[in-house]
CSV table of C-alpha atoms in Angstrom, one decimal:
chain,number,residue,atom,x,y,z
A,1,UNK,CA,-10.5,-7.6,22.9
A,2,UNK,CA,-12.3,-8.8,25.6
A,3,UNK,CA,-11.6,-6.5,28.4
A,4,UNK,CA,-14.2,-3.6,29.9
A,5,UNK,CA,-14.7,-1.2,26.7
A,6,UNK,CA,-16.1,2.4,27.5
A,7,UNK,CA,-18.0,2.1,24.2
A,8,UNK,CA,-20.4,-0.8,26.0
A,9,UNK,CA,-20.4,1.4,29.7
A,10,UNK,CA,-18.4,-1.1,30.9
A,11,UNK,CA,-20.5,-4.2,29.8
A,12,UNK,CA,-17.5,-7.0,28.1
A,13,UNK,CA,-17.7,-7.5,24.9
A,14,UNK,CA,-18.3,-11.8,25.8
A,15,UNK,CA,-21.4,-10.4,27.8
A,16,UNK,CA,-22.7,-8.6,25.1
A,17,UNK,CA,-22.3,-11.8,23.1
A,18,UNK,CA,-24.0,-14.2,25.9
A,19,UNK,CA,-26.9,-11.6,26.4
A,20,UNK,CA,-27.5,-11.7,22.4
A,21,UNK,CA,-27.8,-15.7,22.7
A,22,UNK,CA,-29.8,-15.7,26.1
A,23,UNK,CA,-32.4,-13.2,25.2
A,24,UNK,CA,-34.3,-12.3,22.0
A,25,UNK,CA,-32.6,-8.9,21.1
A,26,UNK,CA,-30.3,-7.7,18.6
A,27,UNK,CA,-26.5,-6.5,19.7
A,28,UNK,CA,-27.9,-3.0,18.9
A,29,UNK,CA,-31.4,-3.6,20.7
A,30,UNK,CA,-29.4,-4.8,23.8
A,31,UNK,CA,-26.9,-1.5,23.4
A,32,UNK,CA,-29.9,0.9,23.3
A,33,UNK,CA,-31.4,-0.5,26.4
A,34,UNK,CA,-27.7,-0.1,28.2
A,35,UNK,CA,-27.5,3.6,27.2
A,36,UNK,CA,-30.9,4.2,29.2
A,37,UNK,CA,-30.2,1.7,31.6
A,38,UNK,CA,-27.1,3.5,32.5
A,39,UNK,CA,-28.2,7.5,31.7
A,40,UNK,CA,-30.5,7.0,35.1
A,41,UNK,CA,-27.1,6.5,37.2
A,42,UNK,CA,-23.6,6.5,36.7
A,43,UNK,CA,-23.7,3.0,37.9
A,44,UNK,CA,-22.2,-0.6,37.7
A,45,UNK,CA,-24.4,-1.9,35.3
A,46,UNK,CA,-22.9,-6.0,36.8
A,47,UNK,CA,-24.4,-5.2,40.3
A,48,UNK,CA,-26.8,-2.2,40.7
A,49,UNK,CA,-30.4,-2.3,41.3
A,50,UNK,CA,-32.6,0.8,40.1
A,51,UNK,CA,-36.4,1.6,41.2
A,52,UNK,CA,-38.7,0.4,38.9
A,53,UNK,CA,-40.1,4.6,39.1
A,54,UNK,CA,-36.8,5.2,37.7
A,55,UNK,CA,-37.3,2.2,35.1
A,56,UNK,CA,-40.5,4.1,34.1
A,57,UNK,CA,-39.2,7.4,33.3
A,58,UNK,CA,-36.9,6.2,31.2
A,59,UNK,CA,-39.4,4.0,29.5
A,60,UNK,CA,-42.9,5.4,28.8
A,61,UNK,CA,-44.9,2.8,27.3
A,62,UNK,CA,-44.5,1.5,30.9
A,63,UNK,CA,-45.9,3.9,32.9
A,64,UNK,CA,-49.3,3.8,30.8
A,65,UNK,CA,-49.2,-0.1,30.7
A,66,UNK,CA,-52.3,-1.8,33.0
A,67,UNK,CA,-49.8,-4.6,33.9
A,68,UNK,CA,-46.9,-2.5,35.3
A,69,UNK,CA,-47.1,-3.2,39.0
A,70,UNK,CA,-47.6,-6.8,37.7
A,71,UNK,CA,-44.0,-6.3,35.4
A,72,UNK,CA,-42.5,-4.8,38.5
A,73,UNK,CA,-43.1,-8.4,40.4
A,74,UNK,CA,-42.6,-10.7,37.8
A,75,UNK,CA,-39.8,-9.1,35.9
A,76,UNK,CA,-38.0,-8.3,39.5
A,77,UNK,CA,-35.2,-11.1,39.8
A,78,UNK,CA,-35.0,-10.0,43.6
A,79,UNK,CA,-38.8,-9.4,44.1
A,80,UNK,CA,-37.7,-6.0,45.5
A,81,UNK,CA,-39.3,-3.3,43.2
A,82,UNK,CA,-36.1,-2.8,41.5
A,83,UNK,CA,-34.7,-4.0,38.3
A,84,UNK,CA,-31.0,-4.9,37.7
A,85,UNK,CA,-30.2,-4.6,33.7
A,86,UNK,CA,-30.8,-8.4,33.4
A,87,UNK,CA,-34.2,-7.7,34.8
A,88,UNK,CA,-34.4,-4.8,32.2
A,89,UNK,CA,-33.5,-7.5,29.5
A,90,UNK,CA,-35.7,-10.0,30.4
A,91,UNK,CA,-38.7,-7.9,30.2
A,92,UNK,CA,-37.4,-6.4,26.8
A,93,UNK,CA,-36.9,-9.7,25.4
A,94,UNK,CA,-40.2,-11.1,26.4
A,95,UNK,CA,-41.8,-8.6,24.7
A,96,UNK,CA,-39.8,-8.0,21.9
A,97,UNK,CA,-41.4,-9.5,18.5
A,98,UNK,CA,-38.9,-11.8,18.2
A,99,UNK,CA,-40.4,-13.8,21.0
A,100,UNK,CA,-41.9,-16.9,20.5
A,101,UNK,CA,-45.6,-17.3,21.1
A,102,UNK,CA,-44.5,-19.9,23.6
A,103,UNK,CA,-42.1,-17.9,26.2
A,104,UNK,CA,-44.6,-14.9,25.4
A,105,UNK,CA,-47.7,-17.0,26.6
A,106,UNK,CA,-45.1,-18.0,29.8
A,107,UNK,CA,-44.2,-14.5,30.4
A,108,UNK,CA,-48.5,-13.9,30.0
A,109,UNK,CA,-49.8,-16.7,32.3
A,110,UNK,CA,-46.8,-14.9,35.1
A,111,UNK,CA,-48.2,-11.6,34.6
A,112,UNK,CA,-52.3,-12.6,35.1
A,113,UNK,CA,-51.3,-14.6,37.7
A,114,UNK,CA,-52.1,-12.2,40.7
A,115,UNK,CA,-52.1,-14.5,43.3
A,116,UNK,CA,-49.2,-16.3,42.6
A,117,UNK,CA,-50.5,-19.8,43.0
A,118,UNK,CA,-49.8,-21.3,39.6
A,119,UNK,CA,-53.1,-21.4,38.7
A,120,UNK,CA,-55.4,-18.9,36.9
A,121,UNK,CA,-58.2,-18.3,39.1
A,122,UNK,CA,-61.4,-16.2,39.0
A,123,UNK,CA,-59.7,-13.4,41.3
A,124,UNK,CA,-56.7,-13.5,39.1
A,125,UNK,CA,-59.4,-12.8,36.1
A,126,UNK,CA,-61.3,-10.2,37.9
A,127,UNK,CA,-58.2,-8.8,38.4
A,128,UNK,CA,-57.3,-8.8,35.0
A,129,UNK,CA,-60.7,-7.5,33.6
A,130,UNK,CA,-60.0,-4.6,36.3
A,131,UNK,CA,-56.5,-3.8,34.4
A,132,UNK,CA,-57.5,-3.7,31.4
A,133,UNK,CA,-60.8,-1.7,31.6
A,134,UNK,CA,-58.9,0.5,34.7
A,135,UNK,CA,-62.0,-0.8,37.2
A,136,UNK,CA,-64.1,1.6,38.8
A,137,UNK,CA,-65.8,0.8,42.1
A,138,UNK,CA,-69.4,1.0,42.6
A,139,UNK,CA,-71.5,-2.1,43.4
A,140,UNK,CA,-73.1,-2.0,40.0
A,141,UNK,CA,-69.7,-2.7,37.9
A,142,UNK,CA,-68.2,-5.0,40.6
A,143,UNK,CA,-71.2,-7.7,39.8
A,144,UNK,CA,-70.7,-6.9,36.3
A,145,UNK,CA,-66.6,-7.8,36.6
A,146,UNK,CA,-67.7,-10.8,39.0
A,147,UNK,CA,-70.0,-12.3,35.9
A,148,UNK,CA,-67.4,-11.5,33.1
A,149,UNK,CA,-64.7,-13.3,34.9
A,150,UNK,CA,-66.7,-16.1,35.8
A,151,UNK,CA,-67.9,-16.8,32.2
A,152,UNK,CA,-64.1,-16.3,30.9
């Protein structure tokens, strides 16, 4: 008991514990994401860092997300484009429905806040109206995004 257990790819069973009391996913949840994590590389789950392109292809619903270059930087412990498999759980746990409306609306304000002042600001709204509607240029629709985010 205790020790390094094949059945968790090397993650301890008192990790496994910890990372259930740290974050907002079940045991299982938390197991699932370690198969993945680990299926892209035979890796050392403790220390390794994968791409986040790598993170994508093992997790759809990213790669067709608005916010995903904003979940690379925020969820990104090292700010380098990777993600360890605490970054992994981090982001899984934010969004998991378990979350409360609170660390959710933390995790939120991170994400729309492009500029990375600690302030939402009209280019961090324009920014976000050009996620979510996936922005075209022409002059016409950038005065159109400009009004929008200045009314919101």
């Amino acid at each position: 008991m205790g020790g390094k257990s094949s059945r968790h790819y090397g993650l301890t069973d008192e990790k496994l514990i910890e990372y259930t009391e740290l974050t907002y996913l079940t045991r299982t949840e938390i197991l699932h994401l370690l198969k993945l994590f680990v299926d892209i590389d035979d890796i050392d789950i403790e220390y390794h860092r994968i791409a986040f392109g790598e993170i994508i292809s093992r997790f759809p619903q990213l790669e067709h997300n608005p916010f995903r270059s904003r979940i690379r930087r925020v969820f990104s412990s090292k700010k380098d484009d990777c993600f360890s498999f605490e970054d992994l759980l981090d982001y899984a746990s934010a969004m998991s429905d378990r979350c409360p409306s609170t660390v959710k609306s933390a995790w939120a304000f991170k994400l729309y806040d492009f500029d990375e002042d600690g302030q939402l600001g009209l280019d961090d709204i324009v920014h976000v109206i050009k996620a979510l509607t996936e922005y075209r240029t022409t002059t016409e629709s950038r005065i159109d995004v400009n009004q929008i985010a200045q009314i919101v």
